[in-house]
mmCIF file of C-alpha atoms and ligand atoms in Angstrom:
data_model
loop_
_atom_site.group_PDB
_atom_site.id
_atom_site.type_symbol
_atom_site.label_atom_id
_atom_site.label_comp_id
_atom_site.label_asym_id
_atom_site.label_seq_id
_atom_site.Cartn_x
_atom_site.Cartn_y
_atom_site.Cartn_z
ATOM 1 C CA UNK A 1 6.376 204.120 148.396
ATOM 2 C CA UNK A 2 9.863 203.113 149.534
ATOM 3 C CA UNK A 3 9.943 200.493 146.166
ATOM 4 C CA UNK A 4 8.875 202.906 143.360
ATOM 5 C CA UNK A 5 11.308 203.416 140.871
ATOM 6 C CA UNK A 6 12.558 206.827 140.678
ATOM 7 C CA UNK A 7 10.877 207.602 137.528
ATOM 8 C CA UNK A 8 7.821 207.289 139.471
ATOM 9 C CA UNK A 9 5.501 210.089 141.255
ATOM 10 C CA UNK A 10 4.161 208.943 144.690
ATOM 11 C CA UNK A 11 1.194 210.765 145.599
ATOM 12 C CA UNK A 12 0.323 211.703 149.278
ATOM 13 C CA UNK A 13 -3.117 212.683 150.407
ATOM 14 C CA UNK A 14 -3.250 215.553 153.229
ATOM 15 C CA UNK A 15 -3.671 213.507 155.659
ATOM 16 C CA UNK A 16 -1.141 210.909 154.929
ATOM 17 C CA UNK A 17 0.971 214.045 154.557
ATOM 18 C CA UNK A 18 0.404 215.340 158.465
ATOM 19 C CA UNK A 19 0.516 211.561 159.191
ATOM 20 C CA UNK A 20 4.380 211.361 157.751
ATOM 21 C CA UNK A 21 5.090 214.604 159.310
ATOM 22 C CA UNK A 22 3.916 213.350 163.284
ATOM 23 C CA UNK A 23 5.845 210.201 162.151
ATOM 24 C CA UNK A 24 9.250 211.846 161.533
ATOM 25 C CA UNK A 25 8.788 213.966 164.347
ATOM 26 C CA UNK A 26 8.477 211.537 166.464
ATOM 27 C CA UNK A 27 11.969 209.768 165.030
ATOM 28 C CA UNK A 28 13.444 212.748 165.766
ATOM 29 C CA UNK A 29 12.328 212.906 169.307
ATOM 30 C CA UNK A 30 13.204 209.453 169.749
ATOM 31 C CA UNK A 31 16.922 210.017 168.608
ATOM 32 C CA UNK A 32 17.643 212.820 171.005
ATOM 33 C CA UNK A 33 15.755 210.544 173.366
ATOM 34 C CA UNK A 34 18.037 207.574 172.517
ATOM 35 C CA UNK A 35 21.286 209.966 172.631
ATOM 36 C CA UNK A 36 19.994 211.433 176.021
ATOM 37 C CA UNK A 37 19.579 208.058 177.425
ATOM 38 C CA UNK A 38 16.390 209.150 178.372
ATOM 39 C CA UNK A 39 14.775 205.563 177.425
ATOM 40 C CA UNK A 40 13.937 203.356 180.759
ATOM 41 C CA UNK A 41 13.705 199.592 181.122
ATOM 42 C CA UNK A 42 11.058 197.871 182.767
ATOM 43 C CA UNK A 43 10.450 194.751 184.253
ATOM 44 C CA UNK A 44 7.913 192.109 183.615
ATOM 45 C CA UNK A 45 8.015 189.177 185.894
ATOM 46 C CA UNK A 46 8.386 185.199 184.954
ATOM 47 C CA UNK A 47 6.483 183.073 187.616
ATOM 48 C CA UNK A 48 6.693 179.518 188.219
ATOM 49 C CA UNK A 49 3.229 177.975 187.599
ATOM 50 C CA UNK A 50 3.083 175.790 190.020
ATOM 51 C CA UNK A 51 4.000 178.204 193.070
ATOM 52 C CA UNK A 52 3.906 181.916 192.097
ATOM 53 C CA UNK A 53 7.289 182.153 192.478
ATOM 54 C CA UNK A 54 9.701 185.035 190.357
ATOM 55 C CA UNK A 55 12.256 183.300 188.349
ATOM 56 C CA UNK A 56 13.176 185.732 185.961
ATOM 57 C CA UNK A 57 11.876 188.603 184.190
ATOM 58 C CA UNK A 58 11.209 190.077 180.483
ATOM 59 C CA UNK A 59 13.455 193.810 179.813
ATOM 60 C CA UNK A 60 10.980 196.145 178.257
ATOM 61 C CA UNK A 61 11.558 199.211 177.283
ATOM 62 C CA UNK A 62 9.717 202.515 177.748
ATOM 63 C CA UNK A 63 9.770 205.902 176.728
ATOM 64 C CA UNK A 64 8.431 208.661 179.205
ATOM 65 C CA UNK A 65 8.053 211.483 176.093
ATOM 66 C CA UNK A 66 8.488 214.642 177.967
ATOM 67 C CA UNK A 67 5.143 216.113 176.217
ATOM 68 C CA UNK A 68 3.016 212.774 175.081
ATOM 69 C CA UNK A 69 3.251 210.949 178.244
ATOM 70 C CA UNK A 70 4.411 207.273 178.073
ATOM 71 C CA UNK A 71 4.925 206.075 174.336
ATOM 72 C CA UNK A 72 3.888 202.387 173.913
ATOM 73 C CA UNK A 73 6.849 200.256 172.142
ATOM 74 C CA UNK A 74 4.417 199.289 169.608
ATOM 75 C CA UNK A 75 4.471 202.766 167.926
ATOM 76 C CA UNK A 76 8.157 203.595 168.560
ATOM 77 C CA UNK A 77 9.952 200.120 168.002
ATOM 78 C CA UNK A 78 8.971 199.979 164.410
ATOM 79 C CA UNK A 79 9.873 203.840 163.975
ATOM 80 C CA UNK A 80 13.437 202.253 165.612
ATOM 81 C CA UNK A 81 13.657 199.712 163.154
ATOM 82 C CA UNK A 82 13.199 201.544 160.280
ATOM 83 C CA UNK A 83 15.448 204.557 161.131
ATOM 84 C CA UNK A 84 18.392 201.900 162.348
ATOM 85 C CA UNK A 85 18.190 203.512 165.856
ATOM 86 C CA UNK A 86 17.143 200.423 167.144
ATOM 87 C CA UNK A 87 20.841 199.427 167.478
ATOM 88 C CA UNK A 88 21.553 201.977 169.827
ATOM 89 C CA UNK A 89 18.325 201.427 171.526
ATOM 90 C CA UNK A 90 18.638 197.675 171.668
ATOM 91 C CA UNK A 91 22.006 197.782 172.963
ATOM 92 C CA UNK A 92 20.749 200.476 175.687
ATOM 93 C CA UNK A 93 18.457 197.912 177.106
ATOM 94 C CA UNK A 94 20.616 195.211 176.594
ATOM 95 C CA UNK A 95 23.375 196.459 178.862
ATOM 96 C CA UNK A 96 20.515 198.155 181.473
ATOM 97 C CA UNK A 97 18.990 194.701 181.940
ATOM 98 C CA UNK A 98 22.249 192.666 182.498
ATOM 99 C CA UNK A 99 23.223 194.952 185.110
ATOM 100 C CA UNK A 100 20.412 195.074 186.939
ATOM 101 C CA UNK A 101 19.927 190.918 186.612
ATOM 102 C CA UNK A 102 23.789 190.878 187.848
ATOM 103 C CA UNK A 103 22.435 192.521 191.380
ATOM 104 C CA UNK A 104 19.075 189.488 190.973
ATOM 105 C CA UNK A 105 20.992 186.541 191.885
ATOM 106 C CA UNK A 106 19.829 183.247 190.309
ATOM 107 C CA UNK A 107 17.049 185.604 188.089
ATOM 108 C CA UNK A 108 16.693 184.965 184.504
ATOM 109 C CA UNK A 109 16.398 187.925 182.475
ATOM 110 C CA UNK A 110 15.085 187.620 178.738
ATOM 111 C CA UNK A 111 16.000 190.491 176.167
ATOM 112 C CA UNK A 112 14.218 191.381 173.141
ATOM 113 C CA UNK A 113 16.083 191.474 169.836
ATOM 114 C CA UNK A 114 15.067 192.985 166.315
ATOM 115 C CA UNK A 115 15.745 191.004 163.509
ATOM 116 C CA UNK A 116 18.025 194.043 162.664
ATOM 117 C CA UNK A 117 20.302 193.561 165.588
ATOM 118 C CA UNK A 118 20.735 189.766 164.801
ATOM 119 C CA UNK A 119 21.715 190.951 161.374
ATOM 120 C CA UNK A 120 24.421 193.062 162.719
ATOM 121 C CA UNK A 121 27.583 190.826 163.039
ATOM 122 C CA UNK A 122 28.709 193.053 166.006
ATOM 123 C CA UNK A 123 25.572 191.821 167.627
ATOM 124 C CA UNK A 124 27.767 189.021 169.584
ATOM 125 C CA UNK A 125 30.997 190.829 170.501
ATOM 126 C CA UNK A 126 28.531 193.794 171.545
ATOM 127 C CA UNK A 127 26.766 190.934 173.804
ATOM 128 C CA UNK A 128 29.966 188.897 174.832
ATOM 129 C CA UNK A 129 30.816 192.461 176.475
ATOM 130 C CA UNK A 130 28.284 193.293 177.947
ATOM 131 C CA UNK A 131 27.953 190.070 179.498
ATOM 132 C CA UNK A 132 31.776 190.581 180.977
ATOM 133 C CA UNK A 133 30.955 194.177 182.144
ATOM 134 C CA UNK A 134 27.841 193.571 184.029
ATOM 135 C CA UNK A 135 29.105 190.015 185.590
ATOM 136 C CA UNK A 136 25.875 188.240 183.942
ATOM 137 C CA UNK A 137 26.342 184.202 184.405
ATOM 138 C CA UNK A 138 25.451 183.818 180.585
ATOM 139 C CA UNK A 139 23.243 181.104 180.974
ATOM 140 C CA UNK A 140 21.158 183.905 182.928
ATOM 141 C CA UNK A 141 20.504 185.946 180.010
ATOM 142 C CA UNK A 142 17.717 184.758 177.137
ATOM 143 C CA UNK A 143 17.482 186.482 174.132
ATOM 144 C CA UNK A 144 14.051 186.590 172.018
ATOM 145 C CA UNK A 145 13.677 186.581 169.362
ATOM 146 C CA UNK A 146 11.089 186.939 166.035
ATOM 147 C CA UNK A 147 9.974 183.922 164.468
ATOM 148 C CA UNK A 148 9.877 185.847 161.035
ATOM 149 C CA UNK A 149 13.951 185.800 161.845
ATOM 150 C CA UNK A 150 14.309 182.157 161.086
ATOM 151 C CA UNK A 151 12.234 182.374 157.899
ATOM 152 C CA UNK A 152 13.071 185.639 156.151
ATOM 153 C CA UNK A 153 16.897 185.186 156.652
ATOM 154 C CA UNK A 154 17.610 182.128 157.569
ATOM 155 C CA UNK A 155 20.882 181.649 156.150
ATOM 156 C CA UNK A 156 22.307 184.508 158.515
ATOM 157 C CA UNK A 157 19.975 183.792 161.143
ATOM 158 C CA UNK A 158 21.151 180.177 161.534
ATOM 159 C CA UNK A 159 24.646 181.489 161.473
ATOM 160 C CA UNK A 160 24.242 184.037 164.311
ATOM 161 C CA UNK A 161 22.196 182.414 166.140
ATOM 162 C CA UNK A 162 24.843 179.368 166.612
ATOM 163 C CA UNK A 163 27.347 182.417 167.447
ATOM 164 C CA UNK A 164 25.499 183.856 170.072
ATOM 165 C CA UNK A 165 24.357 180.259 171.634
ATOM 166 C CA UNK A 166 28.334 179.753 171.788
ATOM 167 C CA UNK A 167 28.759 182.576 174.285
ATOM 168 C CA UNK A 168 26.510 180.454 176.749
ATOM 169 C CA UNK A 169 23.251 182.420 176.455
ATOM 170 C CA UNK A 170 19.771 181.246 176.082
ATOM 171 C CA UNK A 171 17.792 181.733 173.251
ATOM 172 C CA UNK A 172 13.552 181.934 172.926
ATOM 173 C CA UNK A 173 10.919 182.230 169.853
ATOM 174 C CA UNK A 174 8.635 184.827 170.578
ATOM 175 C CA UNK A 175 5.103 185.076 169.424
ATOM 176 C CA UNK A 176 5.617 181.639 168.279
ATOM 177 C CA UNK A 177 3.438 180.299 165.767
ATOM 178 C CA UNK A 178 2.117 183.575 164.646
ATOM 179 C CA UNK A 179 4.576 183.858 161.778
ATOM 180 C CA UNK A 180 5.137 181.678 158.811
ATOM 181 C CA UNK A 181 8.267 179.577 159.679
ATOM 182 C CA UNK A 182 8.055 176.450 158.962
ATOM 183 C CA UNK A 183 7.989 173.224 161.846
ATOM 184 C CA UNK A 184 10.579 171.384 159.804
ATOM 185 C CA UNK A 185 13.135 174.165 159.932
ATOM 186 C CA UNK A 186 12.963 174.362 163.935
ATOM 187 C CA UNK A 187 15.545 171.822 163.989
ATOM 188 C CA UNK A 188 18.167 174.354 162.267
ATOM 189 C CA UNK A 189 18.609 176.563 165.107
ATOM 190 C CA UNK A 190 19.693 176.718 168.395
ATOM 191 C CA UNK A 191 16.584 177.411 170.126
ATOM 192 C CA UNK A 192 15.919 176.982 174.172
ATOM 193 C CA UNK A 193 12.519 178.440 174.351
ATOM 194 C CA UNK A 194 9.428 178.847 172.524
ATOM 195 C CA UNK A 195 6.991 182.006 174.323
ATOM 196 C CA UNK A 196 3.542 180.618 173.541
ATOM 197 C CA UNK A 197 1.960 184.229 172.092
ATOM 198 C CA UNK A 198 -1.027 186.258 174.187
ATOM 199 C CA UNK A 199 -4.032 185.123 171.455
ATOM 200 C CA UNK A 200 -3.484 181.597 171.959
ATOM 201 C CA UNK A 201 -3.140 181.870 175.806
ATOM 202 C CA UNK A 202 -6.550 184.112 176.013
ATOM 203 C CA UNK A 203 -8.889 180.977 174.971
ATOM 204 C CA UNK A 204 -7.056 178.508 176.963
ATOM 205 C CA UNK A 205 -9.588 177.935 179.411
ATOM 206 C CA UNK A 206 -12.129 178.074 177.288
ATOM 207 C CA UNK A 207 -12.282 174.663 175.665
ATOM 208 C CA UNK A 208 -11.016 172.091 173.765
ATOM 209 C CA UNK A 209 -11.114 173.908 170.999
ATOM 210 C CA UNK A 210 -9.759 177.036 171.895
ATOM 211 C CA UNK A 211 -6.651 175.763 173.801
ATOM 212 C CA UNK A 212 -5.302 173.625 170.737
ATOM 213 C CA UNK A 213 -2.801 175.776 169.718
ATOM 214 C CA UNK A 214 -1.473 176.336 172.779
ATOM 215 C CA UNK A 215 -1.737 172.425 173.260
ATOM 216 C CA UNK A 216 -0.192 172.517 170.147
ATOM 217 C CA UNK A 217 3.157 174.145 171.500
ATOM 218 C CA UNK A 218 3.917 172.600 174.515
ATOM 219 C CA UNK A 219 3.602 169.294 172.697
ATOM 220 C CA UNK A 220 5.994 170.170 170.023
ATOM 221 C CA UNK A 221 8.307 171.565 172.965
ATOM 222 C CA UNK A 222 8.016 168.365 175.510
ATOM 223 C CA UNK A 223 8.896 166.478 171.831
ATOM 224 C CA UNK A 224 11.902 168.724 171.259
ATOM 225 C CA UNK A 225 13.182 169.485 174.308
ATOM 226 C CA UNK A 226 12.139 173.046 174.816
ATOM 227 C CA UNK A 227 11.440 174.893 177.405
ATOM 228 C CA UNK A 228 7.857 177.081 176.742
ATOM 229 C CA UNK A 229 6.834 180.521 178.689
ATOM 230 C CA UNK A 230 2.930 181.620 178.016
ATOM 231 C CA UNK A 231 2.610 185.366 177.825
ATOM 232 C CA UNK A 232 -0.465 187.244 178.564
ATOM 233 C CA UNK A 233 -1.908 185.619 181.096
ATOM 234 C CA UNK A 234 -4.628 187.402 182.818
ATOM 235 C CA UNK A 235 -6.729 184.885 184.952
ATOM 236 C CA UNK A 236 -6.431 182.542 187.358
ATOM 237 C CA UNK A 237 -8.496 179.638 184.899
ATOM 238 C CA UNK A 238 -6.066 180.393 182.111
ATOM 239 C CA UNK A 239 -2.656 179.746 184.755
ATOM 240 C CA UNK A 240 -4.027 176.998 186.001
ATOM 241 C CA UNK A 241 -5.312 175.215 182.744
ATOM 242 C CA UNK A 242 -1.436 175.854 181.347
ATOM 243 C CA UNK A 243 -0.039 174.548 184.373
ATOM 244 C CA UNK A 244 -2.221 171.523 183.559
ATOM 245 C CA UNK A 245 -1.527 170.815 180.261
ATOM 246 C CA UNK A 246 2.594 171.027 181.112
ATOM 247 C CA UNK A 247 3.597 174.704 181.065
ATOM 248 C CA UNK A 248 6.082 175.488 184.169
ATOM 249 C CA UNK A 249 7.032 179.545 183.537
ATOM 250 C CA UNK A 250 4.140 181.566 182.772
ATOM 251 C CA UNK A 251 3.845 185.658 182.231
ATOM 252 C CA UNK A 252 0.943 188.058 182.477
ATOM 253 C CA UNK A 253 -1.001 191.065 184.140
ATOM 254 C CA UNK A 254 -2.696 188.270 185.986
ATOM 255 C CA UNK A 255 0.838 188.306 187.857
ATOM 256 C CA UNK A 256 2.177 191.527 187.190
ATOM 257 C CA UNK A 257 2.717 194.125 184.480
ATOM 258 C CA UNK A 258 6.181 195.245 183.240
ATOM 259 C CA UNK A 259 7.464 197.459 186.556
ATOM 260 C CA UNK A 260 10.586 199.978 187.658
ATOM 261 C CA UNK A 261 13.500 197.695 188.658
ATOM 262 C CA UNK A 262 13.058 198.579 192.485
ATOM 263 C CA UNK A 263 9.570 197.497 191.994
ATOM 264 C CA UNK A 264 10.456 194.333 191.275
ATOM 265 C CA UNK A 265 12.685 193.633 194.049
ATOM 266 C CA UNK A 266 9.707 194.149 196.972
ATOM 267 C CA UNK A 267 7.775 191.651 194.510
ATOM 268 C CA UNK A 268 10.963 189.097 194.481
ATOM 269 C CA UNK A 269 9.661 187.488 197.904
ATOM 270 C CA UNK A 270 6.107 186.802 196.723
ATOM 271 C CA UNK A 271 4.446 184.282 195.449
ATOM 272 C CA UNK A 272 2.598 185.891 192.459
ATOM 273 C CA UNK A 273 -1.405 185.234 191.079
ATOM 274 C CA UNK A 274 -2.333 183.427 194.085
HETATM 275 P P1 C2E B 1 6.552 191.301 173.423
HETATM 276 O O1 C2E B 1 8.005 191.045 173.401
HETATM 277 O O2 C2E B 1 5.640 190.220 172.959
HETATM 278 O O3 C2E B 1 6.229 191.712 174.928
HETATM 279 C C1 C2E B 1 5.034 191.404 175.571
HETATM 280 C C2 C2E B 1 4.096 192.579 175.555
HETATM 281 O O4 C2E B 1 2.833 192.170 176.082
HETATM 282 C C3 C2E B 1 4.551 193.723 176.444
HETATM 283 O O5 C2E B 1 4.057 194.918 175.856
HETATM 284 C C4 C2E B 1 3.815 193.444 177.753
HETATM 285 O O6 C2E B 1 3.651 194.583 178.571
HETATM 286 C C5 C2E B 1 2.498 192.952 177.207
HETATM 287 N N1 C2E B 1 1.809 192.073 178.147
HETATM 288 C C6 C2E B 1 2.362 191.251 179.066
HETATM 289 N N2 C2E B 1 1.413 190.586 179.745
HETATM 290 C C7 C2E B 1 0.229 190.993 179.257
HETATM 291 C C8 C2E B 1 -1.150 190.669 179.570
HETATM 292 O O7 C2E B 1 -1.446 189.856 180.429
HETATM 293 N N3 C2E B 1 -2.107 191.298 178.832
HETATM 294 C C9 C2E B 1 -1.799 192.196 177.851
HETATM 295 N N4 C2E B 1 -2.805 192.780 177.188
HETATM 296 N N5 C2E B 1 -0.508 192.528 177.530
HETATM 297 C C10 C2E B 1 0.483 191.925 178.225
HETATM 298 P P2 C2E B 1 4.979 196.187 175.626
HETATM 299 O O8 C2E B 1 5.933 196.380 176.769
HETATM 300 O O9 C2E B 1 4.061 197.298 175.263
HETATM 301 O O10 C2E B 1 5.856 195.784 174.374
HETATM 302 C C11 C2E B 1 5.289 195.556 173.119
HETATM 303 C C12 C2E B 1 6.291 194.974 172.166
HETATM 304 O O11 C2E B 1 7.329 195.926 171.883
HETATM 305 C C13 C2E B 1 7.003 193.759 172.713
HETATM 306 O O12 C2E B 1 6.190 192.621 172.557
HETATM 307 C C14 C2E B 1 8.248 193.733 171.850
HETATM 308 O O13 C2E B 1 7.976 193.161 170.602
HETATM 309 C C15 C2E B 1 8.518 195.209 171.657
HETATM 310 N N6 C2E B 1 9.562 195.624 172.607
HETATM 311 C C16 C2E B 1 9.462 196.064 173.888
HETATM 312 N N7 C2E B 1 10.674 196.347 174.400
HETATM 313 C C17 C2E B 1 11.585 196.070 173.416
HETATM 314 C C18 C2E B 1 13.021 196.151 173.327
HETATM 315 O O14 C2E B 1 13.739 196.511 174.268
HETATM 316 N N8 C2E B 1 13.589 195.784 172.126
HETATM 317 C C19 C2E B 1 12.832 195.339 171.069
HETATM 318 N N9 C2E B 1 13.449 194.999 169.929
HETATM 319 N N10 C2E B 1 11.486 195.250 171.136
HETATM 320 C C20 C2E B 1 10.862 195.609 172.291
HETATM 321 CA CA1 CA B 2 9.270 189.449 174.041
HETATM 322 CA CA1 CA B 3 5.665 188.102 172.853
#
């Protein structure tokens, strides 16, 4: 509807109606949640394949909504995006997860950024900062980012990207190879990491077959230079077969779910999956 022409009528069923309603609702909720600072950050651990060992961890955020319970990011991030609150939001967990990776010596800590916030040429004074404030090492801190980033806007993206490599931080693909960018193009940008997405871990143990893509991805990253991190691991068979085929820094319920901060720290002296 948002691309009709104003001498157009856009028609709404009922439904659709109530569904808009619940839907702008729910922005509201989440700005007063945003200006409340009512969002919380959660960790989700990185573990060394070969020994179960923490080395780093994945900011997510969540938002406890004082009458629906816990509101997955799935439903609320896009709301974010679309509303531009994701700015405030981003930049919320952002400065909550360098401060608490500042107190997790040696930790890596990887961020999550819209394509909106790379957009936003205050994105790297705004990171700069809050690097300084919280007393991050830079090299500590990886942003991810979208793969639809490099190939909607890649003029921009290419630009901002090289800014925000230049303040020393690390920078990873997520959900790579789900989107449409194209191999060739890889080359353009500064990238560190590529996160080797949840439906090509899940057949991974599975066969031949079913582990090629994520085959696939740690070749082109051994031929590159990249570092890799598979998410979504959940067994034992599919950690071990990634270990096997290469992959050092693996993520998953298998090891842990996103938890509280404080959580984390009485997991920091385990070994994880074993
Ligand atoms: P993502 O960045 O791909 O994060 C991984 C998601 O997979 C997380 O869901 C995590 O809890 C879930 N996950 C991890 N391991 C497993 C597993 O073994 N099995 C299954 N089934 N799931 C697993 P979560 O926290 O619900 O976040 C969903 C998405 O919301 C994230 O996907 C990310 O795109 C977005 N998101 C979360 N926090 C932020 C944020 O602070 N900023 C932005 N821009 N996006 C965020
Ligand atoms: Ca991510
Ligand atoms: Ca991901």
């Amino acid at each position: 509807a948002k691309r009709q022409g104003r001498n157009r009528f856009a028609y709404f069923a009922p439904s659709m109606h109530a569904g808009l309603l619940e839907k702008l609702d729910l922005a509201d909720d989440l700005r007063g949640a945003v200006e409340r600072h009512e969002l919380q950050v959660y960790y989700q651990p990185f573990v060394d394949l070969s020994d179960g060992a923490i080395v780093g961890a994945e900011a997510l955020v969540r938002w406890p909504h004082p009458r629906h319970g816990f509101i997955p990011p799935d439903r609320f991030i896009p709301l974010a995006e679309e509303s531009g609150l994701i700015l405030p939001l981003g930049y919320t967990v952002l400065e909550a997860a360098c401060r608490q990776a500042a107190a997790w010596p040696g930790l890596k800590i990887s961020v999550n950024l819209s394509p909106r916030q790379v957009q936003d040429p205050a994105v790297v004074l705004y990171v700069q900062q809050t690097l300084a404030r919280s007393g991050l090492a830079p090299h500590l801190l990886t942003l991810e980012i979208t793969e639809s980033l490099l190939q909607e806007d890649a003029e921009v993206a290419q630009h901002r990207l090289g800014e925000l490599k230049a303040l020393g931080v690390q920078l990873a693909v997520d959900d790579f190879g789900t989107g449409y960018s194209s191999l060739s193009r890889l080359h353009d940008f500064p990238i560190d990491v590529l996160k080797i997405p949840k439906p090509f871990v899940d057949g991974v143990a599975a066969g031949a077959e079913q582990s090629a893509l994520a085959r696939a991805i740690l070749d082109l990253a051994a031929a590159l230079g990249l570092g890799v991190v598979a998410e979504g691991i959940e067994h034992a068979e599919q950690a071990a077969e990634l270990h096997r085929l290469g992959c050092e820094v693996g993520q998953g319920f298998h090891f842990s779910k996103a938890v509280p901060a404080a959580e984390l720290d009485a997991l920091l002296p385990m070994r994880l999956g074993a």
